[in-house]
Short mmCIF file of C-alpha atoms in Angstrom, two decimals:
data_model
loop_
_atom_site.label_atom_id
_atom_site.label_comp_id
_atom_site.label_asym_id
_atom_site.label_seq_id
_atom_site.Cartn_x
_atom_site.Cartn_y
_atom_site.Cartn_z
CA GLY A 10 -8.33 -17.42 -1.62
CA GLN A 11 -8.28 -13.77 -1.48
CA ASN A 12 -8.00 -11.85 -4.92
CA ILE A 13 -8.02 -8.34 -6.25
CA ASP A 14 -8.07 -7.79 -10.01
CA GLN A 15 -7.25 -5.16 -11.78
CA PRO A 16 -5.87 -4.67 -15.40
CA THR A 17 -2.13 -4.80 -15.75
CA GLU A 18 -1.24 -1.59 -17.70
CA MET A 19 -3.63 1.16 -19.94
CA THR A 20 -2.71 3.93 -22.06
CA ALA A 21 -4.75 6.93 -22.61
CA THR A 22 -4.25 10.49 -24.11
CA GLU A 23 -3.57 14.09 -22.31
CA GLY A 24 -6.60 15.87 -21.30
CA ALA A 25 -8.68 12.59 -21.78
CA ILE A 26 -11.04 10.57 -19.26
CA VAL A 27 -9.75 6.81 -18.45
CA GLN A 28 -11.75 4.46 -16.01
CA ILE A 29 -9.43 1.64 -13.83
CA ASN A 30 -11.23 -1.24 -12.94
CA CYS A 31 -11.20 -3.34 -9.91
CA THR A 32 -13.10 -6.52 -9.09
CA TYR A 33 -12.01 -8.48 -5.70
CA GLN A 34 -12.89 -11.56 -3.72
CA THR A 35 -12.12 -10.81 -0.08
CA SER A 36 -13.08 -12.62 3.05
CA GLY A 37 -15.32 -9.76 4.62
CA PHE A 38 -15.23 -6.12 3.69
CA ASN A 39 -14.24 -2.58 5.24
CA GLY A 40 -13.92 -0.70 2.74
CA LEU A 41 -12.01 -0.02 -0.67
CA PHE A 42 -8.68 1.91 -0.93
CA TRP A 43 -7.09 3.06 -4.36
CA TYR A 44 -3.41 4.67 -4.17
CA GLN A 45 -1.54 6.31 -6.79
CA GLN A 46 1.79 5.18 -6.86
CA HIS A 47 4.87 6.78 -8.99
CA ALA A 48 8.04 4.77 -10.36
CA GLY A 49 10.48 4.72 -7.32
CA GLU A 50 8.04 6.24 -5.00
CA ALA A 51 6.17 5.33 -2.03
CA PRO A 52 2.11 4.80 -2.45
CA THR A 53 -0.45 7.84 -1.61
CA PHE A 54 -3.63 7.96 -0.75
CA LEU A 55 -6.33 8.72 -3.42
CA SER A 56 -9.71 7.86 -2.02
CA TYR A 57 -12.01 5.59 -0.01
CA ASN A 58 -15.20 3.84 -0.63
CA VAL A 59 -16.87 1.79 2.11
CA LEU A 60 -20.78 2.38 0.68
CA ASP A 61 -21.88 1.87 -2.61
CA GLY A 62 -22.08 4.68 -4.88
CA LEU A 63 -19.73 7.46 -6.26
CA GLU A 64 -16.97 9.94 -4.51
CA GLU A 65 -15.93 12.59 -6.42
CA LYS A 66 -12.48 14.55 -5.28
CA GLY A 67 -11.13 17.14 -7.98
CA ARG A 68 -10.72 15.41 -11.24
CA PHE A 69 -10.71 11.97 -9.23
CA SER A 70 -13.85 10.10 -8.89
CA SER A 71 -14.12 6.46 -6.75
CA PHE A 72 -17.22 3.98 -7.57
CA LEU A 73 -18.27 1.26 -5.35
CA SER A 74 -20.99 -1.61 -5.68
CA ARG A 75 -20.02 -3.97 -3.37
CA SER A 76 -22.88 -6.31 -4.26
CA LYS A 77 -21.07 -6.93 -7.67
CA GLY A 78 -17.47 -7.05 -5.61
CA TYR A 79 -16.18 -3.88 -7.88
CA SER A 80 -14.88 -0.79 -7.83
CA TYR A 81 -13.51 1.86 -10.49
CA LEU A 82 -11.41 4.86 -10.39
CA LEU A 83 -12.18 7.71 -12.83
CA LEU A 84 -9.55 10.16 -13.74
CA LYS A 85 -10.63 13.36 -15.85
CA GLU A 86 -8.56 15.73 -17.87
CA LEU A 87 -5.57 13.84 -17.91
CA GLN A 88 -2.17 15.36 -17.31
CA MET A 89 1.31 13.50 -17.83
CA LYS A 90 1.63 13.82 -14.12
CA ASP A 91 -0.86 11.04 -13.92
CA SER A 92 1.51 8.78 -15.53
CA ALA A 93 1.85 6.33 -12.21
CA SER A 94 0.33 3.22 -10.90
CA TYR A 95 -2.68 2.90 -9.35
CA LEU A 96 -3.05 0.13 -6.73
CA CYS A 97 -6.94 -1.27 -5.39
CA ALA A 98 -6.97 -2.31 -1.85
CA VAL A 99 -9.79 -3.78 -0.02
CA MET A 100 -9.85 -3.63 4.04
CA ASP A 101 -10.81 -7.14 5.04
CA SER A 102 -12.81 -8.73 8.14
CA ASN A 103 -9.74 -8.71 9.91
CA TYR A 104 -9.14 -4.73 8.87
CA GLN A 105 -5.98 -5.65 6.86
CA LEU A 106 -5.28 -4.59 3.62
CA ILE A 107 -5.25 -6.85 0.13
CA TRP A 108 -3.63 -5.06 -2.11
CA GLY A 109 -3.96 -5.80 -6.12
CA ALA A 110 -0.85 -5.80 -8.43
CA GLY A 111 -1.08 -1.97 -9.30
CA THR A 112 -2.64 -0.68 -12.93
CA LYS A 113 0.27 1.14 -14.55
CA LEU A 114 -1.25 4.04 -16.46
CA ILE A 115 0.60 5.71 -19.43
CA ILE A 116 -0.63 8.90 -20.48
CA LYS A 117 0.61 9.98 -24.01
CA PRO A 118 0.90 13.22 -25.63
CA GLU B 21 4.57 16.75 10.49
CA THR B 22 7.74 14.93 9.03
CA GLY B 23 5.88 12.32 7.69
CA VAL B 24 6.99 8.70 7.58
CA THR B 25 10.86 8.00 7.05
CA GLN B 26 12.79 4.55 6.11
CA SER B 27 16.68 3.48 6.45
CA PRO B 28 18.52 2.80 4.66
CA THR B 29 16.81 3.83 1.16
CA HIS B 30 19.18 1.10 -0.63
CA LEU B 31 20.98 -1.68 0.50
CA ILE B 32 22.90 -5.02 -0.83
CA LYS B 33 23.27 -8.48 1.41
CA THR B 34 24.16 -11.83 0.24
CA ARG B 35 22.25 -15.15 0.85
CA GLY B 36 22.53 -16.10 4.60
CA GLN B 37 23.15 -12.11 5.85
CA GLN B 38 21.08 -10.86 8.23
CA VAL B 39 19.35 -7.03 7.50
CA THR B 40 17.65 -4.54 9.81
CA LEU B 41 15.02 -2.00 8.60
CA ARG B 42 14.25 1.28 10.60
CA CYS B 43 10.93 3.30 10.14
CA SER B 44 9.99 6.43 12.37
CA SER B 45 6.26 6.89 11.72
CA GLN B 46 4.58 10.22 11.22
CA SER B 47 3.91 12.02 14.13
CA GLY B 48 0.22 10.89 15.81
CA HIS B 49 0.50 7.75 14.78
CA ASN B 50 0.85 4.98 17.09
CA THR B 51 -0.02 1.71 14.31
CA VAL B 52 2.69 1.19 12.07
CA SER B 53 2.69 -1.82 9.45
CA TRP B 54 5.35 -3.38 7.05
CA TYR B 55 4.85 -4.24 3.45
CA GLN B 56 7.11 -6.32 0.88
CA GLN B 57 6.63 -4.81 -2.77
CA ALA B 58 8.01 -7.13 -5.31
CA LEU B 59 8.74 -5.16 -9.04
CA GLY B 60 5.61 -4.67 -10.61
CA GLN B 61 3.64 -5.85 -8.04
CA GLY B 62 1.21 -4.80 -5.05
CA PRO B 63 2.65 -4.45 -1.73
CA GLN B 64 2.15 -7.71 0.46
CA PHE B 65 1.39 -7.49 4.16
CA ILE B 66 4.15 -8.88 6.13
CA PHE B 67 2.78 -7.36 9.52
CA GLN B 68 1.46 -4.60 11.72
CA TYR B 69 2.22 -3.27 15.16
CA TYR B 70 0.06 -1.51 17.49
CA ARG B 71 1.41 0.18 21.21
CA GLU B 72 4.31 -2.37 20.70
CA GLU B 73 2.43 -5.32 19.96
CA GLU B 74 2.33 -7.45 16.88
CA ASN B 75 -1.37 -6.74 15.86
CA GLY B 76 -1.37 -9.00 12.59
CA ARG B 77 0.59 -10.80 10.40
CA GLY B 78 0.65 -11.72 6.88
CA ASN B 79 2.09 -15.41 5.27
CA PHE B 80 5.60 -14.66 5.94
CA PRO B 81 7.92 -17.30 7.62
CA PRO B 82 8.94 -16.49 11.30
CA ARG B 83 12.54 -15.35 10.22
CA PHE B 84 10.81 -11.94 9.18
CA SER B 85 10.45 -10.23 12.71
CA GLY B 86 9.87 -7.06 13.82
CA LEU B 87 9.74 -4.45 16.89
CA GLN B 88 7.75 -1.31 17.68
CA PHE B 89 9.87 1.00 20.20
CA PRO B 90 7.49 3.67 22.74
CA ASN B 91 8.28 6.36 20.61
CA TYR B 92 6.27 4.72 17.82
CA SER B 93 9.31 3.56 15.70
CA SER B 94 10.22 0.45 14.10
CA GLU B 95 12.17 -2.39 12.95
CA LEU B 96 11.98 -4.83 10.44
CA ASN B 97 14.41 -7.66 10.98
CA VAL B 98 14.93 -10.83 7.94
CA ASN B 99 17.07 -13.64 9.00
CA ALA B 100 18.91 -15.82 6.60
CA LEU B 101 18.14 -13.78 3.61
CA GLU B 102 17.18 -15.54 0.42
CA LEU B 103 17.70 -14.36 -3.16
CA ASP B 104 13.35 -13.88 -3.37
CA ASP B 105 13.51 -11.18 -0.35
CA SER B 106 15.12 -8.82 -2.89
CA ALA B 107 12.46 -6.65 -3.21
CA LEU B 108 11.25 -2.59 -1.65
CA TYR B 109 10.01 -2.67 1.69
CA LEU B 110 7.71 -0.51 2.77
CA CYS B 111 6.82 1.15 6.12
CA ALA B 112 3.43 2.55 6.65
CA SER B 113 1.74 4.33 9.85
CA SER B 114 -1.77 5.11 10.09
CA LEU B 115 -4.51 7.46 11.40
CA VAL B 116 -8.23 7.46 11.20
CA ASP B 117 -8.71 9.84 8.38
CA ARG B 118 -11.52 12.59 9.78
CA GLU B 119 -12.75 12.78 6.27
CA PHE B 120 -13.73 9.66 5.55
CA GLY B 121 -13.67 7.83 9.00
CA ALA B 122 -11.08 5.17 7.43
CA ASN B 123 -7.94 4.09 8.53
CA VAL B 124 -5.43 5.95 5.78
CA LEU B 125 -1.84 4.51 5.60
CA THR B 126 1.13 7.23 5.05
CA PHE B 127 3.78 5.13 3.32
CA GLY B 128 7.63 6.16 3.72
CA ALA B 129 9.65 6.00 0.40
CA GLY B 130 10.67 2.26 1.19
CA SER B 131 14.26 0.51 1.63
CA ARG B 132 14.98 -1.18 -1.53
CA LEU B 133 16.88 -4.60 -0.47
CA THR B 134 18.70 -6.22 -3.10
CA VAL B 135 19.95 -9.66 -2.47
CA LEU B 136 22.98 -11.76 -4.38
#
């Protein structure tokens, strides 16, 4: 079966750095996405990785290791507005997205 | 760009009833996908339409059906509603992102269905 694992919940402090991990087992791989979802709102696109390595985009970075089936999302200089759920999704061999359950990130002052 | 819009935003139905949810895709997007998201869970893929044809389906029974129209708007129909159908239903249209070369989904705000 296909599986995406990420921690259920994480807590971090405003101004700090947090890393949200995602491991996956899917039938084929055509890229990995990270989305942010605030409570009661739609998911919004954050990043995409298809090759190994780090992609940096402002305060957010995403890393991929295809051989390990592993990715992480790194958030720097945390702000209160970063409190949200972060969803990891992998595009499989049929170009369908398989989603993790999401990691709820709580930012404390 | 007007984004992806969905209607209704909230609705309540009873077991056995039927429901139709509607979605207007973002301008220029010709692929639309529907997802079911239960509370505290990630989205579950229902199906996808490309140029009015179903182009992939997740693990949902036939009572979940859909349509895509020539203007790329779409409907999700669910028959014989069950209590477990209570969820947020998300519509997403997609376009290849020029920066990443990937098919990035743009989601609507969703329709929250409660089945009593």
